[in-house]
Amino acid sequence: MSENKFNFPTEIVELPSKGLVYPEDHILRSGKIEMKYMTAKEEDILTNQNYIQKGVVLDKLVEALVMNKFKVSELVTGDKNALLVASRILGYGKDYTFSYKGEEYTVDLSTMSEKPFDTTLITSRGTFKFTLPTSGVEVEFKLLTDKDNELVDQEIEGLKKINKDSSPEITTRLRHQIVAVNGSIDKNAVREFVEYNLLAADSRALRKYIKDIAPDINLSTTIVVNGVEEDIDIPINLNFFWPDL
């Protein structure tokens, strides 16, 4: 434990990505973030109805707790999850009690480990490469940040307004995620490949590969329900901080 100049106790949180997916001059590149313990002032954020309605309450909480100043929207998903878990532990302790199928269960959040992350897969640009199994095409992709995901959601919403019967989730997300096809970084070429030439089998294989290699914290836990073991993922939402809400 360390202390900052305001004498708030702080902890150093290591990012699952080790910071390697961010530009070399970015503050997140160090792979470590200093966070302070939650105070009553941060609890006010959790009850801010304006933030809750806009869906930004957890982002505002993390921004208030980190000592390194950056935009939460710049975080890739796995790193953000790690900071949210750390925020919960620093605010209300490691024990988290939740309800599932009418029963209460308690997990120790400090035992949530990081997913294995092979840093040798990262290119010098902070991206990853994958050869599609059916077509043999090599694609280069990045991990999406919160800001990227917001842009994807906005684009999907806009496309659905134009054509209510469309379902563009997969292609829209991949267009934002793939940065090169067979070495070509031309955005029009990437768009054309995703929309017209990406085989379904290759699309599924790519999405599975991205999910498998993406750095994250393992939020899966095993509980016993009516004598049967079940593996479930702990959801991170407002109730994660205040289960009694």
XYZ file of N, CA and C in Angstrom:
735
model
N 0.846 -1.194 0.000
C 0.000 0.000 0.000
C 0.881 1.244 0.000
N 0.477 2.256 -0.750
C 1.208 3.517 -0.756
C 0.256 4.625 -0.372
N 0.781 5.834 -0.202
C -0.068 6.963 0.148
C 0.255 8.124 -0.775
N -0.784 8.824 -1.247
C -0.530 9.979 -2.082
C -0.392 11.210 -1.213
N -0.200 12.375 -1.845
C 0.069 13.586 -1.072
C -1.117 14.041 -0.235
N -2.335 13.526 -0.537
C -3.500 13.875 0.259
C -3.743 12.857 1.369
N -2.812 11.905 1.492
C -2.870 10.879 2.532
C -4.031 9.907 2.353
N -4.580 9.821 1.129
C -5.541 8.770 0.839
C -4.758 7.487 0.608
N -5.130 6.383 1.239
C -4.444 5.125 0.927
C -4.728 4.714 -0.508
N -3.729 4.188 -1.188
C -3.887 3.780 -2.580
C -3.309 2.382 -2.797
N -3.691 1.790 -3.903
C -3.171 0.497 -4.307
C -2.788 0.560 -5.781
N -1.811 -0.230 -6.165
C -1.424 -0.334 -7.561
C -2.153 -1.533 -8.181
N -2.869 -1.279 -9.264
C -3.617 -2.319 -9.964
C -2.922 -2.596 -11.289
N -2.627 -3.869 -11.541
C -1.996 -4.246 -12.800
C -3.067 -4.569 -13.843
N -2.892 -4.025 -15.035
C -3.854 -4.238 -16.106
C -3.638 -5.604 -16.759
N -4.705 -6.328 -17.077
C -4.554 -7.631 -17.743
C -3.776 -7.548 -19.047
N -3.861 -6.413 -19.754
C -3.167 -6.258 -21.033
C -1.689 -5.931 -20.865
N -1.257 -5.702 -19.626
C 0.109 -5.268 -19.337
C 0.420 -3.912 -19.976
N -0.601 -3.262 -20.503
C -0.422 -1.967 -21.152
C 0.075 -2.050 -22.585
N 0.298 -3.255 -23.089
C 0.943 -3.432 -24.386
C 0.039 -3.120 -25.575
N -1.265 -2.978 -25.350
C -2.177 -2.683 -26.454
C -2.354 -1.175 -26.654
N -1.662 -0.371 -25.853
C -1.783 1.077 -25.954
C -0.527 1.668 -26.591
N -0.636 2.871 -27.174
C 0.544 3.509 -27.769
C 1.666 3.668 -26.746
N 2.905 3.681 -27.235
C 4.064 3.722 -26.340
C 4.098 4.970 -25.472
N 3.533 6.083 -25.950
C 3.565 7.327 -25.186
C 2.319 7.536 -24.328
N 1.466 6.499 -24.253
C 0.215 6.629 -23.489
C 0.467 6.276 -22.035
N -0.242 6.942 -21.128
C -0.061 6.713 -19.698
C -0.436 5.273 -19.310
N -1.320 4.635 -20.090
C -1.721 3.266 -19.792
C -0.674 2.240 -20.209
N 0.338 2.685 -20.956
C 1.352 1.774 -21.472
C 2.140 1.104 -20.348
N 2.221 1.738 -19.192
C 2.970 1.160 -18.068
C 2.336 -0.133 -17.569
N 1.048 -0.293 -17.854
C 0.348 -1.493 -17.415
C -0.034 -1.483 -15.953
N 0.185 -0.352 -15.289
C -0.143 -0.249 -13.868
C -0.898 1.050 -13.601
N -1.921 0.949 -12.776
C -2.745 2.098 -12.437
C -2.831 2.230 -10.919
N -2.634 3.435 -10.432
C -2.763 3.692 -8.996
C -4.196 4.132 -8.705
N -4.832 3.456 -7.744
C -6.209 3.764 -7.384
C -6.324 4.023 -5.885
N -7.173 4.988 -5.548
C -7.380 5.281 -4.134
C -8.606 4.551 -3.609
N -8.654 4.409 -2.314
C -9.809 3.764 -1.695
C -11.034 4.672 -1.826
N -12.194 4.052 -1.959
C -13.427 4.807 -2.133
C -13.817 5.525 -0.852
N -14.295 6.747 -0.994
C -14.785 7.533 0.137
C -16.279 7.808 -0.052
N -16.864 8.497 0.919
C -18.284 8.831 0.815
C -18.553 9.711 -0.407
N -17.556 10.481 -0.815
C -17.722 11.342 -1.989
C -17.954 10.504 -3.240
N -17.239 9.385 -3.346
C -17.435 8.506 -4.504
C -18.776 7.769 -4.410
N -19.257 7.536 -3.192
C -20.582 6.933 -3.056
C -21.653 7.841 -3.639
N -21.424 9.153 -3.548
C -22.371 10.094 -4.153
C -22.480 9.859 -5.661
N -21.369 9.454 -6.283
C -21.386 9.181 -7.723
C -22.319 8.017 -8.020
N -22.264 6.981 -7.184
C -23.083 5.783 -7.410
C -24.581 6.065 -7.305
N -24.943 7.137 -6.620
C -26.364 7.469 -6.462
C -26.789 8.627 -7.355
N -25.874 9.110 -8.198
C -26.186 10.237 -9.080
C -27.140 9.773 -10.181
N -28.388 10.207 -10.108
C -29.413 9.735 -11.043
C -29.116 10.156 -12.480
N -28.496 11.301 -12.654
C -28.140 11.761 -13.995
C -27.140 10.801 -14.642
N -26.114 10.410 -13.868
C -25.122 9.456 -14.372
C -25.760 8.089 -14.656
N -26.645 7.673 -13.748
C -27.292 6.366 -13.901
C -28.125 6.337 -15.173
N -28.913 7.392 -15.409
C -29.769 7.442 -16.586
C -28.962 7.476 -17.874
N -27.800 8.124 -17.842
C -26.949 8.212 -19.034
C -26.097 6.955 -19.226
N -26.080 6.081 -18.197
C -25.310 4.853 -18.294
C -23.816 5.052 -18.124
N -23.412 6.132 -17.461
C -21.982 6.440 -17.311
C -21.530 6.395 -15.855
N -22.386 5.903 -14.964
C -22.086 5.990 -13.539
C -20.811 5.226 -13.170
N -20.594 4.045 -13.752
C -19.397 3.271 -13.410
C -18.144 3.908 -13.986
N -18.263 4.512 -15.175
C -17.130 5.226 -15.756
C -16.729 6.401 -14.863
N -17.716 7.141 -14.382
C -17.444 8.294 -13.512
C -16.795 7.845 -12.205
N -17.216 6.681 -11.710
C -16.635 6.158 -10.478
C -15.155 5.845 -10.676
N -14.835 5.138 -11.752
C -13.433 4.785 -12.018
C -12.596 6.035 -12.206
N -13.112 7.014 -12.945
C -12.381 8.264 -13.172
C -12.052 8.957 -11.849
N -12.967 8.854 -10.874
C -12.754 9.506 -9.583
C -11.737 8.761 -8.725
N -11.583 7.456 -8.965
C -10.721 6.648 -8.107
C -9.288 6.518 -8.622
N -9.080 6.669 -9.921
C -7.724 6.509 -10.458
C -6.911 7.767 -10.210
N -5.646 7.571 -9.850
C -4.743 8.692 -9.628
C -4.059 9.109 -10.932
N -3.917 8.149 -11.871
C -3.380 8.458 -13.190
C -4.546 8.997 -14.013
N -4.409 10.154 -14.562
C -5.526 10.757 -15.268
C -5.556 10.352 -16.737
N -6.639 9.719 -17.116
C -6.884 9.320 -18.494
C -8.388 9.137 -18.637
N -8.842 8.977 -19.859
C -10.266 8.762 -20.101
C -10.583 7.276 -20.025
N -11.595 6.935 -19.269
C -12.000 5.533 -19.133
C -12.360 4.953 -20.498
N -12.834 5.796 -21.392
C -13.219 5.336 -22.736
C -12.022 4.831 -23.533
N -10.811 5.117 -23.074
C -9.606 4.667 -23.771
C -9.209 3.244 -23.377
N -9.856 2.707 -22.357
C -9.525 1.361 -21.876
C -10.131 0.284 -22.764
N -9.381 -0.786 -22.992
C -9.980 -1.965 -23.619
C -10.828 -2.658 -22.559
N -11.755 -3.479 -22.991
C -12.769 -4.037 -22.099
C -12.183 -4.777 -20.900
N -11.195 -5.631 -21.136
C -10.626 -6.420 -20.046
C -9.967 -5.571 -18.982
N -9.285 -4.512 -19.406
C -8.635 -3.626 -18.440
C -9.666 -2.853 -17.624
N -10.740 -2.449 -18.276
C -11.802 -1.750 -17.553
C -12.439 -2.668 -16.517
N -12.664 -3.923 -16.890
C -13.229 -4.878 -15.938
C -12.341 -5.024 -14.710
N -11.024 -5.071 -14.933
C -10.090 -5.216 -13.818
C -10.172 -4.017 -12.880
N -10.299 -2.813 -13.436
C -10.384 -1.610 -12.604
C -11.718 -1.560 -11.852
N -12.785 -2.065 -12.461
C -14.076 -2.081 -11.768
C -14.056 -3.058 -10.596
N -13.428 -4.210 -10.794
C -13.312 -5.173 -9.694
C -12.458 -4.580 -8.579
N -11.364 -3.931 -8.967
C -10.505 -3.290 -7.962
C -11.263 -2.193 -7.224
N -12.086 -1.441 -7.942
C -12.888 -0.379 -7.312
C -13.837 -0.957 -6.277
N -14.449 -2.085 -6.611
C -15.386 -2.731 -5.681
C -14.664 -3.197 -4.422
N -13.487 -3.779 -4.597
C -12.717 -4.267 -3.454
C -12.256 -3.101 -2.581
N -11.776 -2.028 -3.217
C -11.295 -0.868 -2.468
C -12.428 -0.107 -1.803
N -13.655 -0.282 -2.328
C -14.787 0.433 -1.748
C -15.501 -0.338 -0.664
N -15.809 -1.614 -0.932
C -16.658 -2.364 -0.012
C -16.083 -3.711 0.390
N -14.826 -3.953 0.066
C -14.206 -5.194 0.486
C -14.279 -6.276 -0.581
N -13.617 -7.382 -0.306
C -13.478 -8.451 -1.299
C -14.674 -9.393 -1.376
N -15.499 -9.450 -0.351
C -16.633 -10.371 -0.350
C -17.837 -9.756 -1.049
N -18.334 -10.440 -2.063
C -19.475 -9.949 -2.840
C -20.598 -10.978 -2.770
N -21.731 -10.574 -2.214
C -22.894 -11.453 -2.078
C -23.934 -11.084 -3.131
N -24.415 -12.088 -3.840
C -25.395 -11.844 -4.904
C -26.447 -12.956 -4.878
N -27.568 -12.668 -5.540
C -28.661 -13.641 -5.613
C -28.654 -14.317 -6.973
N -28.920 -15.626 -6.967
C -28.996 -16.384 -8.211
C -30.026 -17.489 -8.040
N -31.059 -17.432 -8.850
C -32.142 -18.414 -8.789
C -32.730 -18.530 -7.387
N -32.898 -17.363 -6.746
C -33.551 -17.312 -5.453
C -32.676 -17.616 -4.260
N -31.394 -17.907 -4.487
C -30.481 -18.200 -3.389
C -29.350 -17.166 -3.363
N -28.777 -16.966 -2.179
C -27.663 -16.027 -2.041
C -26.337 -16.766 -2.023
N -25.354 -16.193 -2.704
C -24.018 -16.765 -2.773
C -23.000 -15.653 -2.540
N -21.869 -16.015 -1.966
C -20.811 -15.043 -1.711
C -19.519 -15.513 -2.366
N -18.879 -14.598 -3.095
C -17.598 -14.917 -3.723
C -16.540 -13.956 -3.204
N -15.308 -14.426 -3.196
C -14.166 -13.616 -2.790
C -13.572 -13.003 -4.059
N -13.794 -11.711 -4.266
C -13.346 -11.060 -5.500
C -11.827 -11.029 -5.634
N -11.127 -11.122 -4.515
C -9.662 -11.088 -4.576
C -9.090 -12.361 -5.195
N -9.940 -13.388 -5.336
C -9.482 -14.637 -5.955
C -9.726 -14.649 -7.459
N -10.354 -13.592 -7.978
C -10.604 -13.511 -9.421
C -9.271 -13.289 -10.134
N -8.840 -14.276 -10.888
C -7.529 -14.201 -11.535
C -7.656 -13.662 -12.960
N -6.526 -13.257 -13.523
C -6.520 -12.803 -14.905
C -6.529 -13.995 -15.853
N -7.146 -13.814 -17.007
C -7.066 -14.835 -18.045
C -5.623 -14.937 -18.529
N -5.176 -16.098 -18.936
C -3.834 -16.204 -19.530
C -3.750 -15.295 -20.757
N -2.658 -14.545 -20.842
C -2.497 -13.602 -21.946
C -1.110 -13.773 -22.544
N -1.056 -14.206 -23.792
C 0.208 -14.448 -24.482
C 0.676 -13.142 -25.124
N 1.609 -12.477 -24.477
C 2.075 -11.172 -24.961
C 2.890 -11.281 -26.246
N 3.323 -12.487 -26.596
C 4.104 -12.640 -27.825
C 3.223 -12.503 -29.070
N 1.910 -12.514 -28.887
C 0.999 -12.389 -30.023
C 0.835 -10.946 -30.490
N 1.252 -9.994 -29.672
C 1.037 -8.582 -29.987
C 2.073 -8.087 -30.991
N 1.608 -7.368 -32.005
C 2.518 -6.770 -32.974
C 3.097 -5.483 -32.400
N 4.028 -4.885 -33.117
C 4.634 -3.623 -32.664
C 3.614 -2.489 -32.655
N 2.487 -2.691 -33.337
C 1.432 -1.669 -33.376
C 0.382 -1.888 -32.289
N 0.598 -2.896 -31.442
C -0.370 -3.186 -30.396
C -1.582 -3.929 -30.919
N -1.415 -4.560 -32.078
C -2.505 -5.309 -32.695
C -2.177 -6.800 -32.686
N -3.064 -7.592 -33.290
C -2.899 -9.047 -33.342
C -3.176 -9.517 -34.765
N -2.621 -10.672 -35.137
C -2.854 -11.226 -36.461
C -3.453 -12.627 -36.354
N -4.262 -12.951 -37.357
C -4.910 -14.259 -37.382
C -5.133 -14.672 -38.827
N -4.743 -15.905 -39.147
C -4.982 -16.437 -40.482
C -6.301 -17.198 -40.473
N -7.235 -16.744 -41.289
C -8.563 -17.350 -41.324
C -8.453 -18.786 -41.835
N -9.045 -19.745 -41.128
C -8.818 -21.167 -41.423
C -9.346 -21.648 -42.768
N -10.420 -21.050 -43.270
C -11.006 -21.523 -44.527
C -10.416 -20.827 -45.750
N -10.381 -19.505 -45.727
C -9.898 -18.753 -46.887
C -8.387 -18.576 -46.911
N -7.741 -18.689 -45.740
C -6.308 -18.486 -45.670
C -5.898 -17.026 -45.647
N -6.865 -16.112 -45.616
C -6.578 -14.676 -45.573
C -6.056 -14.303 -44.187
N -5.021 -13.452 -44.155
C -4.497 -12.981 -42.871
C -5.143 -11.639 -42.530
N -5.733 -11.572 -41.358
C -6.316 -10.317 -40.902
C -5.553 -9.828 -39.679
N -5.463 -8.534 -39.577
C -4.846 -7.893 -38.398
C -5.946 -7.120 -37.696
N -6.034 -7.273 -36.388
C -7.123 -6.630 -35.659
C -6.631 -6.009 -34.365
N -7.442 -5.106 -33.853
C -7.147 -4.460 -32.571
C -8.215 -4.852 -31.568
N -7.912 -4.648 -30.294
C -8.923 -4.820 -29.262
C -9.705 -3.524 -29.148
N -11.009 -3.624 -29.049
C -11.838 -2.430 -29.004
C -11.824 -1.790 -27.623
N -11.759 -0.463 -27.610
C -11.859 0.296 -26.374
C -13.323 0.621 -26.105
N -13.584 1.217 -24.953
C -14.952 1.635 -24.643
C -15.465 2.622 -25.687
N -14.578 3.525 -26.119
C -14.961 4.509 -27.130
C -15.303 3.819 -28.444
N -14.504 2.836 -28.830
C -14.783 2.063 -30.048
C -16.147 1.386 -29.954
N -16.412 0.758 -28.816
C -17.686 0.051 -28.635
C -18.872 1.010 -28.702
N -18.684 2.213 -28.198
C -19.746 3.212 -28.259
C -20.023 3.610 -29.712
N -18.950 3.788 -30.497
C -19.110 4.134 -31.912
C -19.803 3.002 -32.672
N -19.438 1.753 -32.339
C -20.067 0.596 -32.970
C -21.560 0.578 -32.663
N -21.906 0.786 -31.406
C -23.320 0.762 -31.007
C -24.109 1.868 -31.703
N -23.487 3.051 -31.821
C -24.162 4.164 -32.487
C -24.387 3.857 -33.967
N -23.387 3.252 -34.608
C -23.517 2.917 -36.021
C -24.582 1.848 -36.233
N -24.610 0.843 -35.360
C -25.622 -0.210 -35.472
C -27.022 0.381 -35.319
N -27.172 1.278 -34.353
C -28.472 1.914 -34.129
C -28.892 2.711 -35.362
N -27.931 3.420 -35.975
C -28.236 4.200 -37.170
C -28.627 3.317 -38.336
N -27.936 2.203 -38.517
C -28.249 1.285 -39.610
C -29.628 0.656 -39.435
N -29.994 0.369 -38.194
C -31.297 -0.230 -37.937
C -32.430 0.768 -38.188
N -32.134 2.064 -38.028
C -33.151 3.070 -38.323
C -33.410 3.152 -39.822
N -32.330 2.927 -40.597
C -32.462 2.945 -42.053
C -33.193 1.698 -42.543
N -32.836 0.568 -41.938
C -33.464 -0.706 -42.325
C -33.776 -1.486 -41.055
N -35.021 -1.459 -40.644
C -35.439 -2.086 -39.391
C -35.252 -3.598 -39.402
N -35.194 -4.190 -40.580
C -35.052 -5.643 -40.672
C -33.594 -6.091 -40.693
N -32.672 -5.129 -40.689
C -31.253 -5.495 -40.760
C -30.727 -5.931 -39.402
N -29.675 -6.731 -39.425
C -29.025 -7.183 -38.193
C -27.508 -7.085 -38.392
N -26.968 -5.852 -38.321
C -25.577 -5.616 -38.734
C -24.542 -5.721 -37.614
N -24.890 -6.361 -36.494
C -24.000 -6.339 -35.337
C -22.618 -6.925 -35.639
N -22.578 -8.103 -36.238
C -21.307 -8.796 -36.437
C -20.412 -8.049 -37.414
N -20.947 -7.698 -38.591
C -20.122 -7.042 -39.597
C -19.674 -5.650 -39.151
N -20.550 -4.930 -38.459
C -20.175 -3.582 -38.001
C -19.035 -3.658 -36.999
N -19.134 -4.590 -36.067
C -18.077 -4.718 -35.057
C -16.755 -5.139 -35.691
N -16.811 -6.072 -36.625
C -15.574 -6.535 -37.266
C -14.957 -5.448 -38.135
N -15.783 -4.610 -38.758
C -15.239 -3.512 -39.561
C -14.444 -2.538 -38.708
N -14.886 -2.352 -37.485
C -14.169 -1.456 -36.574
C -12.947 -2.145 -35.966
N -12.986 -3.460 -35.900
C -11.923 -4.195 -35.212
C -10.780 -4.584 -36.136
N -11.085 -4.959 -37.369
C -10.044 -5.362 -38.323
C -9.363 -4.112 -38.892
N -8.049 -4.072 -38.817
C -7.302 -2.895 -39.286
C -6.532 -3.177 -40.566
N -6.399 -4.441 -40.948
C -5.683 -4.769 -42.183
C -6.113 -6.153 -42.674
N -6.106 -6.316 -43.991
C -6.413 -7.601 -44.630
C -5.280 -7.925 -45.597
N -4.612 -9.047 -45.340
C -3.445 -9.437 -46.148
C -2.439 -8.292 -46.268
N -2.266 -7.570 -45.156
C -1.276 -6.502 -45.118
C -1.769 -5.154 -45.586
N -2.950 -5.089 -46.204
C -3.494 -3.820 -46.688
C -4.287 -3.131 -45.581
N -3.922 -1.871 -45.309
C -4.617 -1.119 -44.264
C -5.677 -0.185 -44.845
N -5.955 -0.321 -46.138
C -6.962 0.505 -46.791
C -8.340 0.216 -46.183
N -8.983 1.251 -45.647
C -10.253 1.063 -44.949
C -11.357 0.562 -45.875
N -11.333 1.027 -47.118
C -12.354 0.559 -48.064
C -12.175 -0.922 -48.369
N -10.907 -1.352 -48.439
C -10.631 -2.769 -48.698
C -11.092 -3.627 -47.523
N -10.868 -3.124 -46.314
C -11.312 -3.848 -45.121
C -12.829 -3.950 -45.105
N -13.495 -2.837 -45.384
C -14.959 -2.828 -45.397
C -15.504 -3.813 -46.431
N -14.942 -3.776 -47.638
C -15.411 -4.666 -48.690
C -15.195 -6.132 -48.332
N -14.045 -6.411 -47.702
C -13.770 -7.793 -47.319
C -14.769 -8.282 -46.276
N -15.018 -7.469 -45.246
C -15.921 -7.877 -44.168
C -17.352 -8.057 -44.677
N -17.793 -7.151 -45.526
C -19.192 -7.172 -45.940
C -19.491 -8.153 -47.074
N -18.473 -8.466 -47.897
C -18.771 -9.269 -49.084
C -17.946 -10.555 -49.218
N -16.794 -10.628 -48.558
C -15.907 -11.759 -48.796
C -15.555 -12.584 -47.555
N -15.978 -12.136 -46.381
C -15.658 -12.860 -45.153
C -16.629 -14.038 -44.980
N -16.097 -15.248 -45.088
C -16.921 -16.443 -44.970
C -17.434 -16.601 -43.541
N -18.624 -17.164 -43.409
C -19.239 -17.325 -42.086
C -18.356 -18.152 -41.157
N -17.767 -19.217 -41.673
C -16.904 -20.065 -40.844
C -15.682 -19.292 -40.360
N -15.129 -18.445 -41.248
C -13.974 -17.637 -40.871
C -14.361 -16.552 -39.867
N -15.544 -15.976 -40.051
C -16.035 -14.952 -39.122
C -16.164 -15.524 -37.720
N -16.745 -16.701 -37.633
C -16.912 -17.336 -36.317
C -15.565 -17.687 -35.700
N -14.644 -18.209 -36.521
C -13.317 -18.570 -36.018
C -12.570 -17.341 -35.514
N -12.683 -16.245 -36.245
C -12.013 -15.005 -35.841
C -12.583 -14.476 -34.536
N -13.901 -14.454 -34.422
C -14.524 -13.945 -33.202
C -14.162 -14.802 -31.991
N -14.083 -16.097 -32.189
C -13.679 -16.993 -31.098
C -12.225 -16.736 -30.712
N -11.373 -16.544 -31.711
C -9.956 -16.287 -31.434
C -9.786 -14.979 -30.650
N -10.511 -13.957 -31.062
C -10.435 -12.667 -30.351
C -10.852 -12.838 -28.898
N -11.943 -13.559 -28.687
C -12.423 -13.788 -27.319
C -11.409 -14.576 -26.505
N -10.769 -15.560 -27.127
C -9.831 -16.420 -26.410
C -8.548 -15.693 -26.017
N -8.045 -14.814 -26.891
C -6.735 -14.201 -26.616
C -6.833 -12.847 -25.912
N -8.023 -12.260 -25.873
C -8.174 -10.926 -25.285
C -7.866 -10.951 -23.791
N -7.018 -10.048 -23.317
C -6.726 -9.979 -21.883
C -7.958 -9.542 -21.106
N -8.157 -10.148 -19.961
C -9.343 -9.820 -19.163
C -9.152 -10.427 -17.786
N -10.061 -10.105 -16.891
C -10.085 -10.751 -15.588
C -11.153 -11.833 -15.647
N -10.868 -12.971 -15.072
C -11.797 -14.104 -15.133
C -12.896 -13.916 -14.097
N -14.089 -13.598 -14.565
C -15.219 -13.336 -13.678
C -16.106 -14.558 -13.496
N -15.618 -15.700 -13.929
C -16.390 -16.932 -13.793
C -16.198 -17.523 -12.401
N -17.280 -18.023 -11.844
C -17.206 -18.680 -10.542
C -18.131 -19.894 -10.546
N -17.814 -20.866 -9.726
C -18.617 -22.083 -9.643
C -19.443 -22.077 -8.360
N -20.740 -22.265 -8.509
C -21.629 -22.320 -7.354
C -22.425 -23.617 -7.415
N -22.993 -24.010 -6.279
C -23.802 -25.227 -6.211
C -25.267 -24.830 -6.107
N -26.048 -25.230 -7.111
C -27.477 -24.912 -7.150
C -28.256 -26.221 -7.090
N -28.992 -26.397 -5.990
C -29.775 -27.643 -5.794
C -28.910 -28.884 -5.949
N -27.721 -28.804 -5.393
C -26.819 -29.949 -5.409
C -26.034 -30.134 -6.693
N -26.234 -29.228 -7.659
C -25.544 -29.335 -8.953
C -24.636 -28.131 -9.149
N -23.371 -28.380 -9.543
C -22.438 -27.284 -9.769
C -22.769 -26.553 -11.072
N -22.724 -25.220 -11.005
C -22.938 -24.390 -12.182
C -21.828 -23.354 -12.283
N -21.341 -23.131 -13.498
C -20.377 -22.061 -13.740
C -21.139 -20.851 -14.249
N -20.975 -19.714 -13.566
C -21.653 -18.489 -13.984
C -20.651 -17.350 -14.029
N -20.976 -16.332 -14.798
C -20.159 -15.121 -14.855
C -20.779 -14.059 -13.960
N -19.945 -13.428 -13.143
C -20.427 -12.379 -12.254
C -20.653 -11.116 -13.079
N -21.879 -10.597 -13.132
C -22.128 -9.378 -13.911
C -21.593 -8.142 -13.200
N -21.019 -7.222 -13.966
C -20.532 -5.971 -13.396
C -21.513 -4.866 -13.767
N -22.293 -4.434 -12.791
C -23.248 -3.350 -12.991
C -23.359 -2.580 -11.679
N -24.357 -1.715 -11.579
C -24.499 -0.916 -10.360
C -24.711 -1.783 -9.139
N -25.432 -2.885 -9.290
C -25.658 -3.808 -8.162
C -24.382 -4.469 -7.693
N -23.366 -4.490 -8.548
C -22.072 -5.043 -8.188
C -21.470 -4.250 -7.019
N -21.791 -2.981 -6.963
C -21.295 -2.124 -5.887
C -22.287 -2.052 -4.728
N -23.544 -1.978 -5.061
C -24.585 -1.919 -4.030
C -25.615 -3.007 -4.314
N -25.401 -4.235 -3.849
C -26.330 -5.345 -4.127
C -27.744 -5.095 -3.611
N -27.893 -4.208 -2.648
C -29.205 -3.986 -2.053
C -30.027 -2.924 -2.799
N -29.446 -2.396 -3.907
C -30.188 -1.386 -4.652
C -31.415 -2.014 -5.321
